[in-house]
mmCIF file of C-alpha atoms in Angstrom:
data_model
loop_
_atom_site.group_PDB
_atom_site.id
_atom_site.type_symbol
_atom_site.label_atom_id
_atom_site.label_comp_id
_atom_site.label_asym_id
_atom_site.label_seq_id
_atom_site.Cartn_x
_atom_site.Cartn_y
_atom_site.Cartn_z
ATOM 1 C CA UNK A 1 18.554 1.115 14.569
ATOM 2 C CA UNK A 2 15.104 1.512 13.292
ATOM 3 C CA UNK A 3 14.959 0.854 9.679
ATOM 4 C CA UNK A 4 12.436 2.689 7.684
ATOM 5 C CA UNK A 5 10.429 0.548 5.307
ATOM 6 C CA UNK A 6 7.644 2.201 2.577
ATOM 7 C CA UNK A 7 4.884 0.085 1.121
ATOM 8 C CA UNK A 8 3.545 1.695 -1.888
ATOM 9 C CA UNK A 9 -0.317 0.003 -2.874
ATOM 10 C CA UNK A 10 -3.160 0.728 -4.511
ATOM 11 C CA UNK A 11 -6.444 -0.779 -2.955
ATOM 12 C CA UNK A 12 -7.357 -2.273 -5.548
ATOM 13 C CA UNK A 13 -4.447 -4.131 -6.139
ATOM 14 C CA UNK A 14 -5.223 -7.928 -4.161
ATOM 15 C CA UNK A 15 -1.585 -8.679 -4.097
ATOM 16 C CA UNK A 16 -1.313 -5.583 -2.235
ATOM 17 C CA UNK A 17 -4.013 -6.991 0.664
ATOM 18 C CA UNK A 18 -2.003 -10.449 0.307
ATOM 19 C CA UNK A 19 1.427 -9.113 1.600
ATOM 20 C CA UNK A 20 0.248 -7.845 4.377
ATOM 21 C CA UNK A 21 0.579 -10.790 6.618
ATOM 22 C CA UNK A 22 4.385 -10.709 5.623
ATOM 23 C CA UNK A 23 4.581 -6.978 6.611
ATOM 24 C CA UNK A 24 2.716 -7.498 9.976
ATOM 25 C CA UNK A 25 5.404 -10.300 10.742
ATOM 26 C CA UNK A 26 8.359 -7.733 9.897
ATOM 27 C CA UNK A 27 7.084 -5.187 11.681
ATOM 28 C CA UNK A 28 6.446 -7.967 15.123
ATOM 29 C CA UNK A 29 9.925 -9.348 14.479
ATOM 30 C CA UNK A 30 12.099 -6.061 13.611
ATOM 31 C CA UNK A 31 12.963 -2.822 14.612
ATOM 32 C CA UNK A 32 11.351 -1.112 11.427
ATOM 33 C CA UNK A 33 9.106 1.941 10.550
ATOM 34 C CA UNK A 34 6.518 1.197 8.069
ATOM 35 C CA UNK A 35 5.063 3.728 5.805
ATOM 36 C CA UNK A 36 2.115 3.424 3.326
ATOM 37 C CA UNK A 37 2.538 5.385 0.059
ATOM 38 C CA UNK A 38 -0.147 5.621 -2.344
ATOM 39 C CA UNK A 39 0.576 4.499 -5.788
ATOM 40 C CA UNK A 40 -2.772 4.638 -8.148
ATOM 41 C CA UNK A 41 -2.149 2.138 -10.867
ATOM 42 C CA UNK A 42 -4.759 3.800 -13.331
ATOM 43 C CA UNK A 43 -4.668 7.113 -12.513
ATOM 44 C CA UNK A 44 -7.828 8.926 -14.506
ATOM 45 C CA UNK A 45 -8.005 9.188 -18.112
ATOM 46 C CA UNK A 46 -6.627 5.680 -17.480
ATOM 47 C CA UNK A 47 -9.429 3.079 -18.283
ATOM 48 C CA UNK A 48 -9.632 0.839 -15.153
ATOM 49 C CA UNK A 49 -10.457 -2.901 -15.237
ATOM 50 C CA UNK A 50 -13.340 -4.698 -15.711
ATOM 51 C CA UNK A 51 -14.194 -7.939 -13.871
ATOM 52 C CA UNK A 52 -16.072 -9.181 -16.666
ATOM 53 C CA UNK A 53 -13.816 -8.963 -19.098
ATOM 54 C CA UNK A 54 -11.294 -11.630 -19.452
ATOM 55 C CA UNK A 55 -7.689 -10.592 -17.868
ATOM 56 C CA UNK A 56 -8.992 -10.191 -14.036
ATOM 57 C CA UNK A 57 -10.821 -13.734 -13.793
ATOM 58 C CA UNK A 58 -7.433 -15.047 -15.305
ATOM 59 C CA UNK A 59 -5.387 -13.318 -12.977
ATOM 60 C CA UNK A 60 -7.247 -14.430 -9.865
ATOM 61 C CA UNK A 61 -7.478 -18.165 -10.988
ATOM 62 C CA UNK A 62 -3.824 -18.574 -11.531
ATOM 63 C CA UNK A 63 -2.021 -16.002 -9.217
ATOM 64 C CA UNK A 64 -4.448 -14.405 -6.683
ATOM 65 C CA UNK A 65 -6.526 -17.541 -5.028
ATOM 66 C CA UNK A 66 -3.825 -19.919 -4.749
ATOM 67 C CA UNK A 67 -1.537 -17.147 -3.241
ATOM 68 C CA UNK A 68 -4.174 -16.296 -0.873
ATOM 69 C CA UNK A 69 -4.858 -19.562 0.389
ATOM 70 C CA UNK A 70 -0.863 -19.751 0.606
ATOM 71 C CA UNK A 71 -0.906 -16.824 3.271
ATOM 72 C CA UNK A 72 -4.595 -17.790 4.889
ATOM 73 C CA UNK A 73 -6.118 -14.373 3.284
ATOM 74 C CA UNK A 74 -9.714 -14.774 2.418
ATOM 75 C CA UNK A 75 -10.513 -13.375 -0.471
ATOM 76 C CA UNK A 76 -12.614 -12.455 -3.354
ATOM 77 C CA UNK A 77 -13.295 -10.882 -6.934
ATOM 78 C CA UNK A 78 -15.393 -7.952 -6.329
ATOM 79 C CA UNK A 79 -17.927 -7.676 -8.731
ATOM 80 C CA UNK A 80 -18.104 -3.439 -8.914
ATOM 81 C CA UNK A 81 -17.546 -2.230 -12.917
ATOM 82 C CA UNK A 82 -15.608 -0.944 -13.631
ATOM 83 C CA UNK A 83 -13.164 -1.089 -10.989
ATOM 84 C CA UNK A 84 -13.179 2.868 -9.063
ATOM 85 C CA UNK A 85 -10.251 5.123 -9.269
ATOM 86 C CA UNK A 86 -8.460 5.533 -5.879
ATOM 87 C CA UNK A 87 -7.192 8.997 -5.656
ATOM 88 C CA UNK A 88 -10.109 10.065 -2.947
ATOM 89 C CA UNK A 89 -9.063 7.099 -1.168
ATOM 90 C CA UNK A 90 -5.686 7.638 -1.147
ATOM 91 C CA UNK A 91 -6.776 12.033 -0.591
ATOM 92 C CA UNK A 92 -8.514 10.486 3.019
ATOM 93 C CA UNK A 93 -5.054 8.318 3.463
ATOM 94 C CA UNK A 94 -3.266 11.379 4.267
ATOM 95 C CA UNK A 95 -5.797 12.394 7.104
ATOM 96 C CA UNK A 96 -4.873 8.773 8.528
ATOM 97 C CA UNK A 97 -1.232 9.036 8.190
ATOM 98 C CA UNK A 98 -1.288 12.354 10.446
ATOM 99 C CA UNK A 99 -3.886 10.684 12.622
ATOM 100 C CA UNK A 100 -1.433 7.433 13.466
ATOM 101 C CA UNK A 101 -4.280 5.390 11.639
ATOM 102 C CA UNK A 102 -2.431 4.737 8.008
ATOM 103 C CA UNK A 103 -2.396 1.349 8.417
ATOM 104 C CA UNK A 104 -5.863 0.443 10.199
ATOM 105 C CA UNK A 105 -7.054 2.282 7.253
ATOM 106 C CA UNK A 106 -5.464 0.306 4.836
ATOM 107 C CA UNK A 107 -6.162 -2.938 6.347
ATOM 108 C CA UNK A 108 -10.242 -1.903 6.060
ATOM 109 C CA UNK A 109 -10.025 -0.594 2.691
ATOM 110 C CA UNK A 110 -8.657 -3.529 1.444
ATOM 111 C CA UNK A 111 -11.399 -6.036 3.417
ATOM 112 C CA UNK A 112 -14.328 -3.388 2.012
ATOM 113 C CA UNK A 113 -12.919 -3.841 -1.317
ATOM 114 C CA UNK A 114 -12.030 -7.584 -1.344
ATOM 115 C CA UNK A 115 -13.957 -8.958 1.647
ATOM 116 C CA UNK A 116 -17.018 -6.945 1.124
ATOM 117 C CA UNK A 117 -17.543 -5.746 -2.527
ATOM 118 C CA UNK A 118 -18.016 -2.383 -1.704
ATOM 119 C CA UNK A 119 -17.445 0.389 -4.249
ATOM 120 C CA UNK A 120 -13.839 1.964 -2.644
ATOM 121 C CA UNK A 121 -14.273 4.979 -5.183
ATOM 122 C CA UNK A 122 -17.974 5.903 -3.384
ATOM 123 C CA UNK A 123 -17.365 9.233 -1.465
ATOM 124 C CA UNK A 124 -19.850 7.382 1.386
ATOM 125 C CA UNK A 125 -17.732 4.316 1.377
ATOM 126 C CA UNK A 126 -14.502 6.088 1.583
ATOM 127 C CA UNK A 127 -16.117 7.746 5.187
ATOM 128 C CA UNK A 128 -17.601 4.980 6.401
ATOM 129 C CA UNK A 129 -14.315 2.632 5.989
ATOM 130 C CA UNK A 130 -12.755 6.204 7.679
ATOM 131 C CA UNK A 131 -15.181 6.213 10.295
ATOM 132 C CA UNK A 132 -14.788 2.627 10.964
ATOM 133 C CA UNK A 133 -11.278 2.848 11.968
ATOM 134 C CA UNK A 134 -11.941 6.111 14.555
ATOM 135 C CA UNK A 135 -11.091 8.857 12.113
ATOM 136 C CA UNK A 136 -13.506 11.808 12.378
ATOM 137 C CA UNK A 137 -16.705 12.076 10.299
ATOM 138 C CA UNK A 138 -15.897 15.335 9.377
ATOM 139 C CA UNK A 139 -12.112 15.497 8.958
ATOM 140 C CA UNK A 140 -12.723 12.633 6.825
ATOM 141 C CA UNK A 141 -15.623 14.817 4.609
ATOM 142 C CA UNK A 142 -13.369 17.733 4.586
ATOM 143 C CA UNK A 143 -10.204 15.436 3.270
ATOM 144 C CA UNK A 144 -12.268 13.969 0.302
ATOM 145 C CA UNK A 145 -13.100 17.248 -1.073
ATOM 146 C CA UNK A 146 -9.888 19.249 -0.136
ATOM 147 C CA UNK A 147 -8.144 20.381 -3.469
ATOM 148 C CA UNK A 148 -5.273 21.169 -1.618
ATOM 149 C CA UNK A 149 -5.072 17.227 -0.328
ATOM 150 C CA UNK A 150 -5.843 16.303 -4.362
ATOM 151 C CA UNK A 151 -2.710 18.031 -5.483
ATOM 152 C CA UNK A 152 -0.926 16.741 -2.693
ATOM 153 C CA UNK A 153 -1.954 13.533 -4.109
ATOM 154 C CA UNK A 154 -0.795 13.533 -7.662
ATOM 155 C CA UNK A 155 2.482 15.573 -6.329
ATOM 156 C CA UNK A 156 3.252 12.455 -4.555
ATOM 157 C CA UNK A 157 2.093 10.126 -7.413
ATOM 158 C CA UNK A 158 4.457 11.446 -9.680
ATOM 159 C CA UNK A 159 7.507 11.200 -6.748
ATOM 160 C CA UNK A 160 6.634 7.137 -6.552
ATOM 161 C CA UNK A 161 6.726 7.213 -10.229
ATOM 162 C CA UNK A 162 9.568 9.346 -11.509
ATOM 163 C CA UNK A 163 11.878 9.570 -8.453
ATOM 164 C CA UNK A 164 11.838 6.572 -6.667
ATOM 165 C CA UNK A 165 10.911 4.567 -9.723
ATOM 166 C CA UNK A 166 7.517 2.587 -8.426
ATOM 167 C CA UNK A 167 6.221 1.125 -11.507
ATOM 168 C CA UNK A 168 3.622 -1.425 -10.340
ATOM 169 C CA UNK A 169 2.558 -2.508 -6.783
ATOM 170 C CA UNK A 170 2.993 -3.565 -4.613
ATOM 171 C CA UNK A 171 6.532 -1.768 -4.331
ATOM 172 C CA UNK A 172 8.351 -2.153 -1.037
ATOM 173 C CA UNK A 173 11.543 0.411 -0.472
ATOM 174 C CA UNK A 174 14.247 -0.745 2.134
ATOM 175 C CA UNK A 175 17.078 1.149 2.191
ATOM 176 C CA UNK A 176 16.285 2.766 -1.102
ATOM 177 C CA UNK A 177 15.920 -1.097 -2.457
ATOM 178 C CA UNK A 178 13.298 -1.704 -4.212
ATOM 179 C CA UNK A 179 11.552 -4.322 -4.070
ATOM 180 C CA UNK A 180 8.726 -5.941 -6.113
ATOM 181 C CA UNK A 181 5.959 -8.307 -6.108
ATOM 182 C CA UNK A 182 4.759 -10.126 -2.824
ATOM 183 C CA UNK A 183 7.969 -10.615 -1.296
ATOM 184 C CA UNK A 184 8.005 -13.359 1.679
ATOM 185 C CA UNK A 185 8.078 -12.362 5.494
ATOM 186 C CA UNK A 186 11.703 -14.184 5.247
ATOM 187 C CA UNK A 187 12.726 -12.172 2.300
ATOM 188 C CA UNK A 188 11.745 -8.471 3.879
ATOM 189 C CA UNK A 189 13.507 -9.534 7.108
ATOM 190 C CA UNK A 190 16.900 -10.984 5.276
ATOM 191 C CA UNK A 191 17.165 -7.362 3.828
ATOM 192 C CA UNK A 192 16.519 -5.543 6.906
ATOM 193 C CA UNK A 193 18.585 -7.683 8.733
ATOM 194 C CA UNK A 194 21.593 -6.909 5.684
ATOM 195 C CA UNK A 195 20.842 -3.182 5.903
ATOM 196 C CA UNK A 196 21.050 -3.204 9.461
ATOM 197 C CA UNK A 197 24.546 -4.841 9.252
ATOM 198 C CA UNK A 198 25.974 -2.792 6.244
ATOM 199 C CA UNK A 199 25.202 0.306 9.240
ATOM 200 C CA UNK A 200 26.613 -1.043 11.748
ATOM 201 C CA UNK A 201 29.861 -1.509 9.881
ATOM 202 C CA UNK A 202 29.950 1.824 8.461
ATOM 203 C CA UNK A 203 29.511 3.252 12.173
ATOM 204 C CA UNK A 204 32.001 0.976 13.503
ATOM 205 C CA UNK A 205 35.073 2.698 14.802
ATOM 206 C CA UNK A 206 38.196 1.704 13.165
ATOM 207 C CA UNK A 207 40.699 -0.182 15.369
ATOM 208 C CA UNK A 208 43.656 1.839 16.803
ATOM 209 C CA UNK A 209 46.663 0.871 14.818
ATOM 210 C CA UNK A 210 50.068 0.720 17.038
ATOM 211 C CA UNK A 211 53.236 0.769 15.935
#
């Protein structure tokens, strides 16, 4: 049974990047189906962050270096200020998901963004990272600036939200199980493997009883 599994980020989120590795291993070690959902943490009016300021040079220190060099993911503070909105990102996303390339385009936004200090929120960065991973030039143009892909957008901001209760990223759904923070490779795979189980049970036929 193929077990569906949706990874809701925002790419500029590093813990986001950082649990990749333990996705890639689910994905090579179960039968699953994994989804990325777009989840904008600071949605415009939002202010975003600032790496000047003092909470994101905190954060890094103490959570987002050592867990990096935990899971062998190199990377680094980008230095763009503020930090750009994602919704244009996440507008080109959508192209990807119906092209089969969600996830190669995920991957490079997060290495332009963390690997690279690029500015993510640049309508030429956005189609070059697009370009990059084989989408077309201008599919890619066309998705950036499509109004109908910007509603599309918020309409499924506001379902992560409100109905399946995403409230920081990244948020990884199994099952309708929530689950938050980086969670290990071993951790996503014991609740696959549980779900899995609980389904087989339920599709069990009962035994015959005889008199």
């Amino acid at each position: 049974m193929t077990t569906q599994v949706d990874v809701f980020v925002d790419y500029v989120c590093p813990f986001c990047f950082l649990v990749e590795p333990a996705i890639e291993e689910l994905r090579r070690e179960r039968d699953v189906r994994v989804t990325i959902r777009p989840f904008e943490l600071r949605p415009d009016p939002v202010p975003t962050l600032r790496p000047e300021d003092e909470y994101l040079p905190r954060v890094w220190k103490d959570a987002v270096y050592p867990m990096a060099e935990r899971v062998g993911v190199p990377i680094t503070l980008p230095s763009v200020s503020p930090q750009p909105r994602t919704e244009k990102a996440f507008m080109v996303l959508q192209l990807a998901q119906e092209r089969g390339k969600a996830e190669a385009y995920t991957e490079a936004m997060f290495k332009a963004f963390f690997q690279q200090d690029r500015n993510i929120g640049e309508d030429e960065v956005i189609i070059d990272v697009a370009t990059s991973v084989g989408l077309d030039r201008a599919e890619a143009e066309h998705a950036l600036h499509s109004e109908e892909r910007r509603v599309r957008q918020r309409r499924d901001q506001d379902h992560a939200e409100n109905v399946v209760g995403i409230d920081a990223v990244p948020g990884i759904v199994i099952g309708g199980h929530v689950l938050r923070g980086v969670p290990s490779a071993t951790r996503l795979k014991k609740v696959v493997d549980q779900l899995t189980a609980r389904e087989a049970g339920h599709r069990a036929p009962r035994a015959e009883i005889r008199p």
